[in-house]
Amino acid sequence: MNLLEFQNVSFSYAENQILRDVSLSIRRGQLVAIMGGSGSGKTTLLKLIGGQLQAQQGAVWLDGQNVGQLNEHDLYQMRRKLGMLFQFGALFTDLSVFDNVAFPLRERTQLPESMIKDLVLMKLEAVGLRGAAQQMPHELSGGMARRVALARAIALDPAVMLYDEPFTGLDPISLATVGKLIRELNDALGTASIVVTHDVAESLAIVDYVYFLADGCVVAEGTPAEVKASTHPFVQQFIHARPDGPLPFHKPAVPYAEQLGLTC
């Protein structure tokens, strides 16, 4: 069953077209990567899922609900099904590790503190940081902070997990650790997960399926094996980090000589 689905979605800011007729689907238990260059529409896609933006054409469906047609009350109820790992963790700097993970449980449930304590320690144990429960965010390394943010994101056992560039700024060991945790937690929770990322090697090692966005469109898709074997020009440029190709190095402009006034 598709837990999340985009059906011919288009969106623009004024005259700037961001997404063009985008269709994709994610099943329960599936881990999917969304890849593309800067400005290709990846962040807009996440905002459409959370209801921060509404599709101007097409529909975004989450667990059988059309996100764009939900009223304010139903939208907030729908968001309870979402977990979000922000690019740099976005931990509350004045709260301890324990209180950061406890925050969504205290805000969204009526559970007693004794049960919240057990759940927080369970989530921290899942990311290997139960021993850091009383530390403050400024005492953590970048990799540890990202893992605490992951524990907070899964505190309510979300149906859908959204990862916004989860590997940015991590050293190789922390990157591999976070990637392993994303895969393991996805399988353990049975969520539908979207990883928006530029990290080709780590992503292809953990995901089930990949969608490539360019100029607001899905230009290619497939399993990691299919992607690696693809001869599609954009896929080749992206996974091999070539500076020029379908995404050109030079932004279109008038001829250089003409702009310098050197033409006859």
Short mmCIF file of N, CA and C in Angstrom, two decimals, residues 19-24 34 40 45 210-221 232:
data_model
loop_
_atom_site.label_atom_id
_atom_site.label_comp_id
_atom_site.label_asym_id
_atom_site.label_seq_id
_atom_site.Cartn_x
_atom_site.Cartn_y
_atom_site.Cartn_z
N LEU A 19 7.94 22.87 -9.14
CA LEU A 19 7.63 21.47 -9.45
C LEU A 19 6.69 21.42 -10.64
N ARG A 20 6.94 20.44 -11.53
CA ARG A 20 6.17 20.33 -12.75
C ARG A 20 5.66 18.90 -12.93
N ASP A 21 4.40 18.69 -12.67
CA ASP A 21 3.76 17.40 -12.94
C ASP A 21 4.52 16.24 -12.30
N VAL A 22 4.83 16.38 -11.02
CA VAL A 22 5.61 15.38 -10.29
C VAL A 22 4.71 14.27 -9.77
N SER A 23 5.05 13.03 -10.08
CA SER A 23 4.34 11.86 -9.55
C SER A 23 5.36 10.91 -8.94
N LEU A 24 5.10 10.49 -7.72
CA LEU A 24 5.94 9.50 -7.06
C LEU A 24 5.14 8.85 -5.94
N ILE A 34 15.39 11.20 -2.53
CA ILE A 34 15.09 12.22 -3.53
C ILE A 34 16.38 12.98 -3.78
N SER A 40 16.18 22.33 -7.32
CA SER A 40 15.42 21.38 -8.14
C SER A 40 14.03 21.09 -7.58
N LEU A 45 9.09 19.95 -2.03
CA LEU A 45 8.40 18.66 -1.94
C LEU A 45 8.12 18.30 -0.48
N VAL A 210 15.13 5.40 -5.78
CA VAL A 210 15.65 6.75 -5.94
C VAL A 210 14.82 7.48 -7.00
N TYR A 211 14.48 8.75 -6.69
CA TYR A 211 13.89 9.65 -7.67
C TYR A 211 14.87 10.81 -7.89
N PHE A 212 15.12 11.15 -9.15
CA PHE A 212 15.98 12.27 -9.47
C PHE A 212 15.12 13.44 -9.96
N LEU A 213 15.30 14.61 -9.31
CA LEU A 213 14.60 15.83 -9.71
C LEU A 213 15.56 16.76 -10.43
N ALA A 214 15.09 17.33 -11.52
CA ALA A 214 15.86 18.36 -12.23
C ALA A 214 14.86 19.29 -12.88
N ASP A 215 15.08 20.59 -12.68
CA ASP A 215 14.19 21.60 -13.24
C ASP A 215 12.74 21.33 -12.83
N GLY A 216 12.55 20.81 -11.60
CA GLY A 216 11.20 20.60 -11.07
C GLY A 216 10.51 19.35 -11.54
N CYS A 217 11.16 18.52 -12.32
CA CYS A 217 10.54 17.31 -12.85
C CYS A 217 11.28 16.06 -12.38
N VAL A 218 10.56 14.95 -12.33
CA VAL A 218 11.22 13.66 -12.11
C VAL A 218 11.80 13.23 -13.45
N VAL A 219 13.13 13.28 -13.55
CA VAL A 219 13.78 12.98 -14.82
C VAL A 219 14.27 11.54 -14.90
N ALA A 220 14.36 10.88 -13.74
CA ALA A 220 14.80 9.48 -13.72
C ALA A 220 14.42 8.88 -12.37
N GLU A 221 14.27 7.57 -12.33
CA GLU A 221 13.96 6.86 -11.09
C GLU A 221 14.39 5.41 -11.24
N HIS A 232 21.25 7.39 -18.40
CA HIS A 232 20.58 8.68 -18.48
C HIS A 232 21.59 9.79 -18.21
#
